Tab-separated table of C-alpha atoms in Angstrom:
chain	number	residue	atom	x	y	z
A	11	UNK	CA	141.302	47.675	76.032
A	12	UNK	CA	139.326	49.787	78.045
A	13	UNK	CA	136.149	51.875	77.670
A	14	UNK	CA	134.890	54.794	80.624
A	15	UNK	CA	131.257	56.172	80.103
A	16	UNK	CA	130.795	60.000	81.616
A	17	UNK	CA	127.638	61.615	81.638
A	18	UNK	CA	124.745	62.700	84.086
A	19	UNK	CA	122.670	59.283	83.503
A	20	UNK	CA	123.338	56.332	86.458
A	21	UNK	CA	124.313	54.001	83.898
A	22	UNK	CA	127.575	55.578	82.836
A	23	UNK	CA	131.229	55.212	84.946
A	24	UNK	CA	131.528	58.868	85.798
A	25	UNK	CA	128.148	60.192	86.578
A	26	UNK	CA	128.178	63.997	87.219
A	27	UNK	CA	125.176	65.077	88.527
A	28	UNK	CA	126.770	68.779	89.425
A	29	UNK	CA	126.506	70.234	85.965
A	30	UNK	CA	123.348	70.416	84.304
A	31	UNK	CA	124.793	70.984	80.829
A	32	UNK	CA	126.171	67.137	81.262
A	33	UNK	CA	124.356	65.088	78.713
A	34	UNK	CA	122.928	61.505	80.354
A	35	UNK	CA	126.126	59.999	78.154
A	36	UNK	CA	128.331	62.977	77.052
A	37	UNK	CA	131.782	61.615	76.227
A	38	UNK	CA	133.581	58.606	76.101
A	39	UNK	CA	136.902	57.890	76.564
A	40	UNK	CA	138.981	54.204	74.733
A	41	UNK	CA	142.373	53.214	75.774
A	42	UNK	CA	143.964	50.682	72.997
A	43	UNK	CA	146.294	48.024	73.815
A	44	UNK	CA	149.294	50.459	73.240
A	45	UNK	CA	147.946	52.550	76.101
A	46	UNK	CA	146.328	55.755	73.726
A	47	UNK	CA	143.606	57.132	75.016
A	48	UNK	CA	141.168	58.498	72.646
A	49	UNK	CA	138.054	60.677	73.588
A	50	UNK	CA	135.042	60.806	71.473
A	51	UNK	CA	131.776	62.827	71.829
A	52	UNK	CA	128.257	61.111	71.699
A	53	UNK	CA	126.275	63.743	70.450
A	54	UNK	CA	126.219	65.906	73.649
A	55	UNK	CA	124.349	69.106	73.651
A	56	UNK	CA	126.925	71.153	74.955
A	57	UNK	CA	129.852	69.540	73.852
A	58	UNK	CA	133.332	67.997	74.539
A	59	UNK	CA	136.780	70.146	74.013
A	60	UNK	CA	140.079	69.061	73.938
A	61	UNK	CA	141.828	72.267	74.676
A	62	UNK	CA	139.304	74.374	74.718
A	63	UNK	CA	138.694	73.087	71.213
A	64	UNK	CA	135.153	71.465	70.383
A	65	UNK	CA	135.249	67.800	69.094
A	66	UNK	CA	133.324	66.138	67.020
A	67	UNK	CA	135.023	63.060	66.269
A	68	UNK	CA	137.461	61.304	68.086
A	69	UNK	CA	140.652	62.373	69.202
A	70	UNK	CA	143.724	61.010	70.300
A	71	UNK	CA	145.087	62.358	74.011
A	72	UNK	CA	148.380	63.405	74.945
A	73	UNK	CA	150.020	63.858	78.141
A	74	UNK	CA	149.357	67.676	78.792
A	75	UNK	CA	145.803	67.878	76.850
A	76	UNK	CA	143.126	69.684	78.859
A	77	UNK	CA	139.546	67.538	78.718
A	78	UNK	CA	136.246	69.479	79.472
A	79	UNK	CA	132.724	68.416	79.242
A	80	UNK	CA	129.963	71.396	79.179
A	81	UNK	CA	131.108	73.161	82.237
A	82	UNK	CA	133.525	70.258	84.039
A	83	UNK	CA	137.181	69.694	83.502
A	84	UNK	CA	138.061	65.987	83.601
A	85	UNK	CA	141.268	65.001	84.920
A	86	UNK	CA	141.683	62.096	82.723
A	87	UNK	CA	144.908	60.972	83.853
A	88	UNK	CA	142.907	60.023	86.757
A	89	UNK	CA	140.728	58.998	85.647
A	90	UNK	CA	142.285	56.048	84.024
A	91	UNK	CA	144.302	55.034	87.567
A	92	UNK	CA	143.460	51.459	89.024
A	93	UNK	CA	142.952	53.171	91.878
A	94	UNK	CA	141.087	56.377	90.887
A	95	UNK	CA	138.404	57.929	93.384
A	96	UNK	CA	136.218	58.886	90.433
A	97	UNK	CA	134.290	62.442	92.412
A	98	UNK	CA	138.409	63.674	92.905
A	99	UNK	CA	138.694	63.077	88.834
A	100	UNK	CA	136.309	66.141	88.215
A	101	UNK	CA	135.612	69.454	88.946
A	102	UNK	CA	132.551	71.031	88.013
A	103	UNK	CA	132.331	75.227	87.637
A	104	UNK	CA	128.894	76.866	88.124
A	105	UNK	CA	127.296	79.697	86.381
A	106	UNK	CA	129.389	78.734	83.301
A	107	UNK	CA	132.379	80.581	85.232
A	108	UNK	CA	134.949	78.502	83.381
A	109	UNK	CA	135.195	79.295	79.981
A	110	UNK	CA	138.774	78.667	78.340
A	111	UNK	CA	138.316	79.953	75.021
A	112	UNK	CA	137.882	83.613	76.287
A	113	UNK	CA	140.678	83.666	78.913
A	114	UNK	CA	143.228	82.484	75.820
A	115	UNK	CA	141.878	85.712	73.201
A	116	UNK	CA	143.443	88.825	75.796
A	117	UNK	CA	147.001	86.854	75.018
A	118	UNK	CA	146.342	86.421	71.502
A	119	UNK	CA	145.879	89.700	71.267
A	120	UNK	CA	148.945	91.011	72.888
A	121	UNK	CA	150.307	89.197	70.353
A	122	UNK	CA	148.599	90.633	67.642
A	123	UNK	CA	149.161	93.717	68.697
A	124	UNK	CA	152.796	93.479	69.428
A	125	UNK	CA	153.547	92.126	66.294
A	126	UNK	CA	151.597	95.095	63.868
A	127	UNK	CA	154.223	97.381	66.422
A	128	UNK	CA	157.130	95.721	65.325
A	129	UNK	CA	156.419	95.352	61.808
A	130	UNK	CA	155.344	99.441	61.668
A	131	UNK	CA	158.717	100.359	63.139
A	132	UNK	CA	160.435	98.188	60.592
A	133	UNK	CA	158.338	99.487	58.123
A	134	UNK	CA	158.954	103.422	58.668
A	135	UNK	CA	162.843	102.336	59.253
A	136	UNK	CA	162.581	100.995	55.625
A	137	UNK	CA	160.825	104.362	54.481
A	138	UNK	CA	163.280	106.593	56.423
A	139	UNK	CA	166.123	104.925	54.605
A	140	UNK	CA	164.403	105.115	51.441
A	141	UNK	CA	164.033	108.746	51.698
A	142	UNK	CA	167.432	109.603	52.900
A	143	UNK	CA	169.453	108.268	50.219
């Protein structure tokens, strides 16, 4: 088993000092003996999302799963390497720059939008029929 801290405060295992939205200890992040990581929030201020998805209990990791504390993505793959260099495991955006929840709505609409087209062509096909028999 193995527990990683992350927060601003010294006493945690990733400190980020770069992003002031960082609680002193934001997140933390449990691998079991059968290798699942889990990530849970500790009452942070501003939050931990698990594709772009706000927590607030823990949650099981998988492979692709995108991790982000207030403003900084965690690479938490990483992260969890023997080896990791803990600064390259981060990346911290500034003036809240990085905000994945409004980049994924344009697509959602497209799809939205696409999809009332297709069902008004099938709809007027339907009436057209209707009214030519």
């Amino acid at each position: 088993m193995r527990l990683i801290k992350i927060g601003s405060g010294t006493d945690n295992d990733m400190i980020i000092s770069g992003d002031p939205a960082v609680s002193r200890s934001h997140m933390q992040l449990f691998v079991d003996d059968e290798a699942n990581v889990f990530v849970t929030d500790c009452n942070s201020t501003n939050g931990t999302y698990v594709n772009g998805h706000r927590i607030n209990k823990s949650v099981k990791l998988q492979t692709y799963d995108i991790l982000r504390i207030a403003n900084t993505l965690i690479n938490w793959q990483q992260l969890l390497n023997d080896n990791a260099d803990v600064k390259a495991a981060y990346e911290t955006f500034q003036e809240n720059s990085f905000q994945p929840e409004l980049q994924l709505e344009p697509k959602k609409t497209k799809n939205i939008r696409l999809i009332l087209f297709i069902a008004a062509i099938i709809l007027l096909g339907i009436i057209y029929s209707i009214i030519n028999n």
